[in-house]
Structures are given as C-alpha cells and as structure tokens.
Amino acid sequence: MKWVYLGALILGVYFLFPLYVLVLLAFNSPSLTILAKYPSLLPLSLTLNNLKASLQGSAFLDPFMKSLETATLVGLITILLAVPAGYGLSRLPRSVSYPFLVLLLVTNMMPAIVIGIPIAVEFIKLHLFENVIGLALAQTLVTLPIATFILQGTFSSIPVDLENQARIDGADLFRRLFFVLLPLAAPGITAAFLISWMFSWDEFTYAILLMPYHSTLPVTIYLDVTRGNLLAGVAFSLISTLPVLFITFALQKYLKGEYIGGGIKG
C-alpha cells in the first residue's frame, strides 16, 4: 500500500511542478527567474510588481472576456445538442449505438488544423470570422462527441422502468424528458458542461484561425511569449489557470465515474 501512496506522490509532484514554476515566475523577482543564469526554485523574493506591470502594460480584459464568452457559449451549445443525441443513442440497441459512438470519438482524433482551415474559409463566407459565435460553433465540433458519449452513458444508466411509468401516467416525450430524465441526469449534464467549458477555455487552433486579430486569452499568451514579453505571458497564463483549478475543485464530485455515468446504480 505504501508503494501506491509513493507512486501517487511522485505523480502529484510531476504534474504540479509546472504550476509551481509558473507561480514562481509570476511572484518571484525577475532577477531570480527569467533574468538569472541559474534560476532559483525557491520563493526568495516575492513581489506583486510582475502582475501589476503585466496587467497595466497589456490588453488583458478583452481577451479574457472573449475566452469566457466562448467557453460558456460552447458549453451551452454542446449541452443543447448532446442531451437529445445522448438520449436518442441510449434508447437504441447497443449494436447500433456503440459503433456510432466510436465513430464520433474517432472524429476527435483528426488534428484540428486539418479541418480548421476549410472551416475558416466557410465561416468567412457566412460572416462568422472574427466572431465569438463562429469560434464557439467551431469549438463545439471538439466537445460535442465527448459530451454525447458522457450523456449516452448517463441516460443509459437511468432505469427505463421510470420512463415507462411516466408514459403510463400520460406523460409525453417532453414531459418525460424535462420532469423525469433531466433531473436524474443533472450530474452527468453538469460533468459534460464542465468538460466542454474546460476544453474550450484554452482552445488555441480554432482561435488563431478564426479570430487572429482580436483573439482569446491563449492566443494573447502565445503572442506575448513569442514577442519576448515573458512576464505578461506568465501573468496571463497564471490567471487563465485559476478558473480551471477553481471549477475543478468546486465541482470535482461531478467528475467521478458514477456521476458521469448518471449517478444511478441498479
């Protein structure tokens, strides 16, 4: 058992070390980090001047709001499409639904850049270029298969007898869906929305193709780093990480297997 804890500790350090370095770069004096020949790994000279200078000298609010709007819009669009898709697949025979789910997930293996350029061309024709709605629709292509997979499992785990009982009581499809199935599937829907939000919060490929001039926070971070404005890139990276950490810790119970599966056993 102690080896399990030791392995978990090693993995924890491995995954948290980049975040620790990011915090050091943001709050340590530049003379001890990016300007030092041998950067220190200890918080020897903590300061807020790095964040103040970065936020005052760079346009931060507009990219941040665009990322927030895009991620939230992607989550809402994904749920609106994935709920009926997941429900429909859950009521089909496994021999039909499983190959369809596999096909959906296989589409996510295709690099975004392969289909990103044709999508950008079509979106220009539809006047969705440099537009948050266009970016959200493009990013939904990534999140929809994953959300559909999650919600198919969620609805499949809800006993069909509950729906049949509501049907006997005279409830039509919409009443069964809104008053019986959706309340029971709420944990799975929350998990699907959360995952879709996080996938879209740091999306880069579609953002730089569809909104290259007034883009989201990940593109702004990339431009700051490539132009040598490292402190701004570090500050923005830290700020962009905080919402993901907060949401993950606040809603981590929805990411457990039983909730993604619908939270119903038996």
CSV table of C-alpha atoms in Angstrom, one decimal:
chain,number,residue,atom,x,y,z
A,1,MET,CA,0.0,0.0,0.0
A,2,LYS,CA,2.8,2.4,0.8
A,3,TRP,CA,4.1,2.0,-2.8
A,4,VAL,CA,0.7,3.1,-4.0
A,5,TYR,CA,1.0,6.3,-1.9
A,6,LEU,CA,4.6,6.8,-3.0
A,7,GLY,CA,3.5,6.5,-6.7
A,8,ALA,CA,0.7,8.9,-6.2
A,9,LEU,CA,3.1,11.4,-4.5
A,10,ILE,CA,5.5,11.1,-7.4
A,11,LEU,CA,2.7,11.7,-10.0
A,12,GLY,CA,1.4,14.6,-8.0
A,13,VAL,CA,4.8,16.3,-7.9
A,14,TYR,CA,5.3,15.6,-11.6
A,15,PHE,CA,2.0,17.2,-12.6
A,16,LEU,CA,2.1,20.1,-10.1
A,17,PHE,CA,5.7,21.1,-10.7
A,18,PRO,CA,4.9,23.1,-13.9
A,19,LEU,CA,2.2,25.0,-11.9
A,20,TYR,CA,4.8,25.7,-9.1
A,21,VAL,CA,7.3,27.1,-11.6
A,22,LEU,CA,4.5,29.3,-13.1
A,23,VAL,CA,3.8,30.7,-9.7
A,24,LEU,CA,7.5,31.3,-9.1
A,25,LEU,CA,7.8,33.2,-12.3
A,26,ALA,CA,4.8,35.3,-11.6
A,27,PHE,CA,5.6,36.2,-8.0
A,28,ASN,CA,9.4,36.0,-7.8
A,29,SER,CA,11.7,38.8,-8.7
A,30,PRO,CA,12.8,38.6,-12.4
A,31,SER,CA,16.4,38.8,-11.3
A,32,LEU,CA,16.0,35.4,-9.7
A,33,THR,CA,14.0,33.7,-12.6
A,34,ILE,CA,14.0,34.8,-16.2
A,35,LEU,CA,17.0,37.1,-15.9
A,36,ALA,CA,19.1,34.7,-13.8
A,37,LYS,CA,21.7,32.3,-15.3
A,38,TYR,CA,20.7,29.7,-12.7
A,39,PRO,CA,17.0,30.4,-11.8
A,40,SER,CA,16.0,29.7,-8.3
A,41,LEU,CA,13.4,27.2,-7.4
A,42,LEU,CA,12.6,28.8,-4.1
A,43,PRO,CA,10.4,31.8,-3.4
A,44,LEU,CA,13.2,34.0,-2.2
A,45,SER,CA,11.9,37.5,-3.2
A,46,LEU,CA,8.1,37.5,-3.6
A,47,THR,CA,6.6,40.6,-5.2
A,48,LEU,CA,3.3,41.6,-6.9
A,49,ASN,CA,5.1,44.0,-9.3
A,50,ASN,CA,5.3,41.4,-12.0
A,51,LEU,CA,1.5,41.0,-12.2
A,52,LYS,CA,0.9,44.8,-11.8
A,53,ALA,CA,3.3,45.7,-14.6
A,54,SER,CA,1.9,43.0,-16.9
A,55,LEU,CA,-1.8,43.8,-16.4
A,56,GLN,CA,-1.1,47.6,-16.7
A,57,GLY,CA,1.0,47.3,-19.8
A,58,SER,CA,-1.0,44.8,-21.9
A,59,ALA,CA,-4.6,44.4,-23.1
A,60,PHE,CA,-5.9,41.7,-20.8
A,61,LEU,CA,-9.6,42.3,-20.2
A,62,ASP,CA,-10.8,41.9,-23.8
A,63,PRO,CA,-9.1,38.5,-24.5
A,64,PHE,CA,-10.2,37.3,-21.1
A,65,MET,CA,-13.8,38.2,-21.7
A,66,LYS,CA,-13.7,36.6,-25.2
A,67,SER,CA,-12.3,33.4,-23.7
A,68,LEU,CA,-15.0,33.4,-21.0
A,69,GLU,CA,-17.8,34.1,-23.5
A,70,THR,CA,-16.6,31.5,-25.9
A,71,ALA,CA,-16.2,28.7,-23.3
A,72,THR,CA,-19.6,29.4,-21.8
A,73,LEU,CA,-21.3,29.5,-25.2
A,74,VAL,CA,-19.6,26.3,-26.2
A,75,GLY,CA,-20.8,24.6,-23.0
A,76,LEU,CA,-24.4,25.7,-23.6
A,77,ILE,CA,-24.5,24.8,-27.3
A,78,THR,CA,-22.9,21.4,-26.6
A,79,ILE,CA,-25.4,20.6,-23.9
A,80,LEU,CA,-28.3,21.6,-26.1
A,81,LEU,CA,-27.1,19.3,-28.8
A,82,ALA,CA,-25.7,16.5,-26.7
A,83,VAL,CA,-28.7,15.9,-24.5
A,84,PRO,CA,-31.1,14.8,-27.3
A,85,ALA,CA,-28.2,13.0,-29.0
A,86,GLY,CA,-27.2,11.1,-25.8
A,87,TYR,CA,-30.8,10.3,-25.0
A,88,GLY,CA,-31.5,9.0,-28.5
A,89,LEU,CA,-28.4,6.8,-28.6
A,90,SER,CA,-29.2,5.5,-25.1
A,91,ARG,CA,-32.5,4.2,-26.4
A,92,LEU,CA,-31.1,2.4,-29.4
A,93,PRO,CA,-29.7,-1.2,-29.3
A,94,ARG,CA,-26.1,-1.4,-28.4
A,95,SER,CA,-25.2,-2.9,-31.7
A,96,VAL,CA,-26.3,0.4,-33.3
A,97,SER,CA,-25.3,3.0,-30.6
A,98,TYR,CA,-21.8,1.7,-29.8
A,99,PRO,CA,-20.4,1.9,-33.4
A,100,PHE,CA,-21.9,5.3,-33.7
A,101,LEU,CA,-20.2,6.5,-30.5
A,102,VAL,CA,-16.9,5.0,-31.6
A,103,LEU,CA,-17.3,6.9,-34.9
A,104,LEU,CA,-18.0,10.1,-33.0
A,105,LEU,CA,-14.9,9.7,-30.9
A,106,VAL,CA,-12.7,8.8,-33.9
A,107,THR,CA,-13.5,12.1,-35.4
A,108,ASN,CA,-11.8,13.8,-32.5
A,109,MET,CA,-8.5,12.1,-33.4
A,110,MET,CA,-8.2,14.2,-36.6
A,111,PRO,CA,-5.9,17.2,-36.0
A,112,ALA,CA,-7.8,20.5,-35.7
A,113,ILE,CA,-5.6,22.2,-38.2
A,114,VAL,CA,-6.7,19.7,-40.9
A,115,ILE,CA,-10.3,20.8,-40.8
A,116,GLY,CA,-9.7,24.2,-39.3
A,117,ILE,CA,-8.6,26.0,-42.5
A,118,PRO,CA,-11.7,24.8,-44.5
A,119,ILE,CA,-13.9,25.7,-41.6
A,120,ALA,CA,-12.3,29.2,-41.5
A,121,VAL,CA,-12.9,29.6,-45.3
A,122,GLU,CA,-16.6,28.7,-44.9
A,123,PHE,CA,-17.1,30.9,-41.8
A,124,ILE,CA,-15.7,33.9,-43.7
A,125,LYS,CA,-18.4,33.3,-46.3
A,126,LEU,CA,-21.0,33.2,-43.5
A,127,HIS,CA,-19.7,36.3,-41.9
A,128,LEU,CA,-18.6,34.4,-38.8
A,129,PHE,CA,-14.9,35.3,-39.0
A,130,GLU,CA,-13.6,37.4,-36.1
A,131,ASN,CA,-16.8,36.5,-34.2
A,132,VAL,CA,-17.3,34.8,-30.9
A,133,ILE,CA,-20.3,32.8,-32.2
A,134,GLY,CA,-18.3,31.4,-35.1
A,135,LEU,CA,-15.5,30.4,-32.8
A,136,ALA,CA,-17.9,28.7,-30.4
A,137,LEU,CA,-19.6,26.8,-33.2
A,138,ALA,CA,-16.2,25.6,-34.4
A,139,GLN,CA,-15.1,24.5,-30.9
A,140,THR,CA,-18.3,22.7,-30.4
A,141,LEU,CA,-17.1,20.2,-33.1
A,142,VAL,CA,-14.5,19.1,-30.5
A,143,THR,CA,-16.7,19.0,-27.4
A,144,LEU,CA,-19.9,17.6,-28.8
A,145,PRO,CA,-18.6,14.0,-29.4
A,146,ILE,CA,-17.2,13.8,-25.8
A,147,ALA,CA,-20.4,15.3,-24.3
A,148,THR,CA,-22.6,12.9,-26.3
A,149,PHE,CA,-20.5,9.9,-25.1
A,150,ILE,CA,-20.9,11.1,-21.5
A,151,LEU,CA,-24.7,11.7,-21.7
A,152,GLN,CA,-25.3,8.5,-23.6
A,153,GLY,CA,-23.9,6.7,-20.6
A,154,THR,CA,-25.8,8.9,-18.2
A,155,PHE,CA,-29.2,8.2,-19.8
A,156,SER,CA,-28.4,4.5,-20.3
A,157,SER,CA,-27.9,4.2,-16.5
A,158,ILE,CA,-31.3,5.6,-15.7
A,159,PRO,CA,-33.8,2.6,-15.4
A,160,VAL,CA,-36.1,2.5,-18.4
A,161,ASP,CA,-38.9,1.5,-16.0
A,162,LEU,CA,-39.0,5.1,-14.7
A,163,GLU,CA,-39.7,6.4,-18.1
A,164,ASN,CA,-42.2,3.7,-18.8
A,165,GLN,CA,-44.1,4.5,-15.6
A,166,ALA,CA,-44.2,8.2,-16.6
A,167,ARG,CA,-45.5,7.1,-20.0
A,168,ILE,CA,-48.3,5.1,-18.4
A,169,ASP,CA,-49.2,8.1,-16.3
A,170,GLY,CA,-49.8,10.0,-19.5
A,171,ALA,CA,-46.6,12.0,-19.8
A,172,ASP,CA,-45.5,12.7,-23.4
A,173,LEU,CA,-41.8,12.7,-24.5
A,174,PHE,CA,-41.1,16.3,-23.5
A,175,ARG,CA,-42.7,15.8,-20.1
A,176,ARG,CA,-40.7,12.6,-19.5
A,177,LEU,CA,-37.5,14.3,-20.6
A,178,PHE,CA,-37.9,17.5,-18.6
A,179,PHE,CA,-39.6,16.2,-15.4
A,180,VAL,CA,-38.1,12.7,-15.1
A,181,LEU,CA,-34.9,12.2,-17.1
A,182,LEU,CA,-33.2,15.6,-16.9
A,183,PRO,CA,-33.4,15.9,-13.1
A,184,LEU,CA,-31.9,12.4,-12.7
A,185,ALA,CA,-29.3,13.1,-15.4
A,186,ALA,CA,-28.2,16.5,-13.9
A,187,PRO,CA,-24.9,15.2,-12.5
A,188,GLY,CA,-23.9,13.9,-16.0
A,189,ILE,CA,-25.1,17.1,-17.7
A,190,THR,CA,-23.0,19.1,-15.3
A,191,ALA,CA,-20.0,17.0,-16.0
A,192,ALA,CA,-20.5,17.3,-19.7
A,193,PHE,CA,-20.8,21.1,-19.5
A,194,LEU,CA,-17.8,21.4,-17.2
A,195,ILE,CA,-15.6,19.3,-19.5
A,196,SER,CA,-16.8,21.2,-22.6
A,197,TRP,CA,-16.1,24.5,-20.8
A,198,MET,CA,-12.5,23.5,-19.9
A,199,PHE,CA,-11.8,22.1,-23.4
A,200,SER,CA,-12.8,25.5,-24.9
A,201,TRP,CA,-11.2,27.7,-22.3
A,202,ASP,CA,-7.7,27.0,-23.6
A,203,GLU,CA,-8.5,26.2,-27.2
A,204,PHE,CA,-5.8,27.6,-29.5
A,205,THR,CA,-6.0,26.3,-33.0
A,206,TYR,CA,-9.5,27.5,-33.9
A,207,ALA,CA,-9.0,30.7,-32.0
A,208,ILE,CA,-5.9,31.7,-34.0
A,209,LEU,CA,-7.6,30.7,-37.3
A,210,LEU,CA,-11.0,32.3,-36.8
A,211,MET,CA,-10.1,35.3,-34.5
A,212,PRO,CA,-6.5,36.2,-35.3
A,213,TYR,CA,-6.8,40.0,-34.7
A,214,HIS,CA,-8.9,40.2,-31.6
A,215,SER,CA,-8.4,36.8,-30.2
A,216,THR,CA,-8.9,34.9,-26.9
A,217,LEU,CA,-6.5,34.6,-23.9
A,218,PRO,CA,-4.5,31.6,-25.1
A,219,VAL,CA,-3.6,33.4,-28.4
A,220,THR,CA,-2.7,36.5,-26.4
A,221,ILE,CA,-0.4,34.5,-24.2
A,222,TYR,CA,1.3,32.9,-27.2
A,223,LEU,CA,1.9,36.4,-28.8
A,224,ASP,CA,3.3,37.8,-25.6
A,225,VAL,CA,5.8,35.0,-25.2
A,226,THR,CA,6.9,35.0,-28.9
A,227,ARG,CA,7.4,38.7,-28.8
A,228,GLY,CA,9.6,38.5,-25.7
A,229,ASN,CA,7.0,39.8,-23.2
A,230,LEU,CA,7.6,36.9,-20.9
A,231,LEU,CA,6.2,38.5,-17.7
A,232,ALA,CA,2.9,39.3,-19.4
A,233,GLY,CA,2.8,35.7,-20.8
A,234,VAL,CA,3.4,34.3,-17.3
A,235,ALA,CA,0.8,36.5,-15.6
A,236,PHE,CA,-1.8,35.7,-18.2
A,237,SER,CA,-1.0,32.0,-18.0
A,238,LEU,CA,-1.4,32.0,-14.2
A,239,ILE,CA,-4.7,33.9,-14.4
A,240,SER,CA,-6.0,31.6,-17.1
A,241,THR,CA,-5.2,28.6,-15.0
A,242,LEU,CA,-7.0,29.8,-11.9
A,243,PRO,CA,-10.6,29.4,-13.3
A,244,VAL,CA,-9.9,25.8,-14.3
A,245,LEU,CA,-8.5,24.9,-10.9
A,246,PHE,CA,-11.4,26.6,-9.1
A,247,ILE,CA,-14.1,24.9,-11.1
A,248,THR,CA,-12.3,21.5,-10.9
A,249,PHE,CA,-12.1,21.7,-7.1
A,250,ALA,CA,-15.5,23.2,-6.6
A,251,LEU,CA,-17.3,20.6,-8.9
A,252,GLN,CA,-14.9,17.7,-8.7
A,253,LYS,CA,-17.7,15.4,-7.4
A,254,TYR,CA,-19.3,15.7,-10.8
A,255,LEU,CA,-16.2,14.3,-12.5
A,256,LYS,CA,-16.4,11.0,-10.7
A,257,GLY,CA,-17.3,7.9,-12.7
A,258,GLU,CA,-20.7,7.3,-11.1
A,259,TYR,CA,-21.8,10.9,-11.9
A,260,ILE,CA,-20.5,10.8,-15.4
A,261,GLY,CA,-22.4,7.5,-15.7
A,262,GLY,CA,-25.6,9.2,-14.4
A,263,GLY,CA,-25.2,8.7,-10.7
A,264,ILE,CA,-27.7,5.8,-10.6
A,265,LYS,CA,-26.9,2.2,-9.8
A,266,GLY,CA,-29.2,-0.8,-10.1
